[in-house]
C-alpha cells in the first residue's frame, strides 16, 4: 500500500511538473541564480511525507519540489539533513541559506523571510478513550505527552 501511495504521489508530481508553464524569471532572479548557483537548505530526515528515507534514499514532497525547482531554474540545492534543532540553529546563525518545514512564528520574523505555506498542519490533541475531558495543559499533569517537534511536555 505504501509503495502504491508513493508511486501515485510521484506520478502526480511528475504530471504537474510536466504541464506547468515555464518560469518567466526576472533579470534580478536570473542574476541571483547566476551569482548563487548553489543554495544550502536544512531538512529533517524523518518528517514523512515531506522529507524521509526509504531504503537509504531521501524522498518526499520537499525533495520532489526542490528537484522540480532545480529543473526549472538551474539552481542546485545542497541538502543538510539533521534533526530539527540542528538545522534550525544553523539557519538562525546563517550557516545555511534556507530551511524547510518551518512554521510561521512572530519571533522568527527578524531572521526569516517566509513564503506562502505549501502545507498546513492542523493542531490537534489525540488522547486515549479513558483520558477524560481535556481542559488545557493542566489536564496533562502526570501524563506522558508529545508535540510535533518531539519535545516532552510532561
Protein backbone atom coordinates (compact mmCIF):
# COMPACT_ATOMS: atom_id res chain seq x y z
CA UNK A 1 0.00 0.00 0.00
CA UNK A 2 2.79 2.43 0.94
CA UNK A 3 4.59 1.69 -2.33
CA UNK A 4 1.42 2.36 -4.33
CA UNK A 5 0.83 5.65 -2.50
CA UNK A 6 4.40 6.80 -3.15
CA UNK A 7 4.09 5.82 -6.82
CA UNK A 8 0.83 7.77 -7.15
CA UNK A 9 2.39 10.80 -5.45
CA UNK A 10 5.38 10.63 -7.79
CA UNK A 11 3.13 10.36 -10.86
CA UNK A 12 1.05 13.31 -9.66
CA UNK A 13 4.12 15.49 -9.08
CA UNK A 14 5.62 14.43 -12.41
CA UNK A 15 2.40 15.22 -14.29
CA UNK A 16 2.01 18.61 -12.58
CA UNK A 17 5.65 19.43 -13.29
CA UNK A 18 5.39 18.42 -16.93
CA UNK A 19 2.27 20.52 -17.67
CA UNK A 20 3.27 23.55 -15.61
CA UNK A 21 4.09 26.53 -17.78
CA UNK A 22 7.76 27.54 -17.98
CA UNK A 23 9.04 30.03 -15.44
CA UNK A 24 9.46 33.59 -16.60
CA UNK A 25 12.26 34.81 -14.36
CA UNK A 26 13.07 38.48 -13.89
CA UNK A 27 16.54 39.84 -14.66
CA UNK A 28 17.15 40.12 -10.92
CA UNK A 29 16.17 36.46 -10.36
CA UNK A 30 18.37 35.31 -13.24
CA UNK A 31 21.29 37.34 -11.83
CA UNK A 32 20.74 35.82 -8.39
CA UNK A 33 20.84 32.29 -9.82
CA UNK A 34 23.99 33.11 -11.79
CA UNK A 35 25.67 34.59 -8.70
CA UNK A 36 24.35 31.90 -6.30
CA UNK A 37 24.08 28.64 -8.26
CA UNK A 38 24.08 26.51 -5.09
CA UNK A 39 21.68 27.11 -2.21
CA UNK A 40 22.10 25.26 1.09
CA UNK A 41 18.92 24.00 2.73
CA UNK A 42 18.31 22.35 6.09
CA UNK A 43 15.89 19.43 6.07
CA UNK A 44 14.74 16.81 8.54
CA UNK A 45 15.37 13.10 7.94
CA UNK A 46 12.11 11.88 9.47
CA UNK A 47 9.23 14.18 8.53
CA UNK A 48 7.01 11.88 6.46
CA UNK A 49 5.66 12.56 3.83
CA UNK A 50 7.77 15.68 3.29
CA UNK A 51 11.35 14.52 3.93
CA UNK A 52 12.32 10.99 4.93
CA UNK A 53 14.36 7.95 3.93
CA UNK A 54 13.29 4.85 2.06
CA UNK A 55 15.99 2.21 1.82
CA UNK A 56 18.71 4.82 2.41
CA UNK A 57 17.40 7.27 -0.22
CA UNK A 58 15.96 10.69 0.64
CA UNK A 59 12.42 11.04 -0.66
CA UNK A 60 9.32 13.06 -0.01
CA UNK A 61 7.37 16.07 -1.23
CA UNK A 62 10.07 18.60 -0.32
CA UNK A 63 12.75 16.68 -2.21
CA UNK A 64 10.46 16.39 -5.25
CA UNK A 65 9.71 20.11 -5.05
CA UNK A 66 13.42 21.00 -4.88
CA UNK A 67 14.10 18.75 -7.87
CA UNK A 68 11.38 20.49 -9.86
CA UNK A 69 12.67 23.95 -8.88
CA UNK A 70 16.18 22.87 -9.86
CA UNK A 71 14.98 21.64 -13.25
CA UNK A 72 13.06 24.86 -13.93
CA UNK A 73 15.69 27.34 -12.68
CA UNK A 74 19.10 25.67 -12.82
CA UNK A 75 19.59 26.17 -9.06
CA UNK A 76 21.30 23.35 -7.22
CA UNK A 77 20.36 22.53 -3.65
CA UNK A 78 22.91 21.36 -1.10
CA UNK A 79 20.86 19.41 1.43
CA UNK A 80 21.83 19.43 5.09
CA UNK A 81 19.88 16.61 6.72
CA UNK A 82 19.72 16.64 10.50
CA UNK A 83 17.37 16.87 13.45
CA UNK A 84 15.18 19.98 13.74
CA UNK A 85 17.17 21.77 16.45
CA UNK A 86 20.41 21.44 14.49
CA UNK A 87 19.07 22.74 11.18
CA UNK A 88 17.04 25.45 12.92
CA UNK A 89 20.12 26.75 14.75
CA UNK A 90 22.19 26.55 11.56
CA UNK A 91 19.57 28.59 9.74
CA UNK A 92 19.22 31.12 12.56
CA UNK A 93 23.03 31.50 12.67
CA UNK A 94 23.14 31.99 8.85
CA UNK A 95 25.19 28.84 8.32
CA UNK A 96 22.64 27.62 5.73
CA UNK A 97 20.52 29.63 3.28
CA UNK A 98 17.10 28.01 3.68
CA UNK A 99 15.15 25.68 5.93
CA UNK A 100 12.18 23.53 5.04
CA UNK A 101 9.18 22.68 7.20
CA UNK A 102 9.41 25.84 9.26
CA UNK A 103 6.14 27.28 10.50
CA UNK A 104 5.40 30.94 10.86
CA UNK A 105 6.08 32.38 14.31
CA UNK A 106 6.29 36.11 15.01
CA UNK A 107 9.59 35.69 16.89
CA UNK A 108 11.17 34.17 13.75
CA UNK A 109 10.49 37.25 11.60
CA UNK A 110 13.80 39.02 12.36
CA UNK A 111 15.80 36.22 10.69
CA UNK A 112 13.28 34.59 8.32
CA UNK A 113 11.52 35.56 5.11
CA UNK A 114 8.51 33.26 4.84
CA UNK A 115 6.96 32.00 1.62
CA UNK A 116 3.29 31.21 1.44
CA UNK A 117 2.76 27.78 3.04
CA UNK A 118 2.81 24.69 0.87
CA UNK A 119 1.02 22.72 3.58
CA UNK A 120 -0.83 23.39 6.82
CA UNK A 121 -0.89 21.03 9.75
CA UNK A 122 -3.97 21.36 11.93
CA UNK A 123 -3.27 21.45 15.66
CA UNK A 124 -4.93 18.53 17.39
CA UNK A 125 -4.67 16.55 20.55
CA UNK A 126 -5.17 12.80 20.42
CA UNK A 127 -5.99 11.02 23.66
CA UNK A 128 -6.90 7.51 24.75
CA UNK A 129 -10.57 6.69 25.31
CA UNK A 130 -10.11 6.69 29.09
CA UNK A 131 -8.33 10.09 29.21
CA UNK A 132 -11.33 12.05 30.42
CA UNK A 133 -12.02 15.65 29.46
CA UNK A 134 -9.20 17.81 28.08
CA UNK A 135 -9.16 21.24 29.75
CA UNK A 136 -5.85 22.71 28.64
CA UNK A 137 -2.26 21.92 29.61
CA UNK A 138 -3.17 21.30 33.26
CA UNK A 139 -5.15 18.25 32.07
CA UNK A 140 -1.82 16.72 31.03
CA UNK A 141 -0.28 16.88 34.52
CA UNK A 142 1.11 13.46 35.42
CA UNK A 143 0.58 12.10 31.90
CA UNK A 144 3.07 11.50 29.12
CA UNK A 145 2.56 13.65 26.04
CA UNK A 146 4.49 14.74 22.95
CA UNK A 147 4.26 17.53 20.43
CA UNK A 148 5.20 17.73 16.75
CA UNK A 149 8.73 18.92 17.43
CA UNK A 150 9.20 15.94 19.75
CA UNK A 151 9.72 17.87 22.97
CA UNK A 152 8.29 16.15 26.01
CA UNK A 153 5.77 18.44 27.69
CA UNK A 154 5.18 16.38 30.86
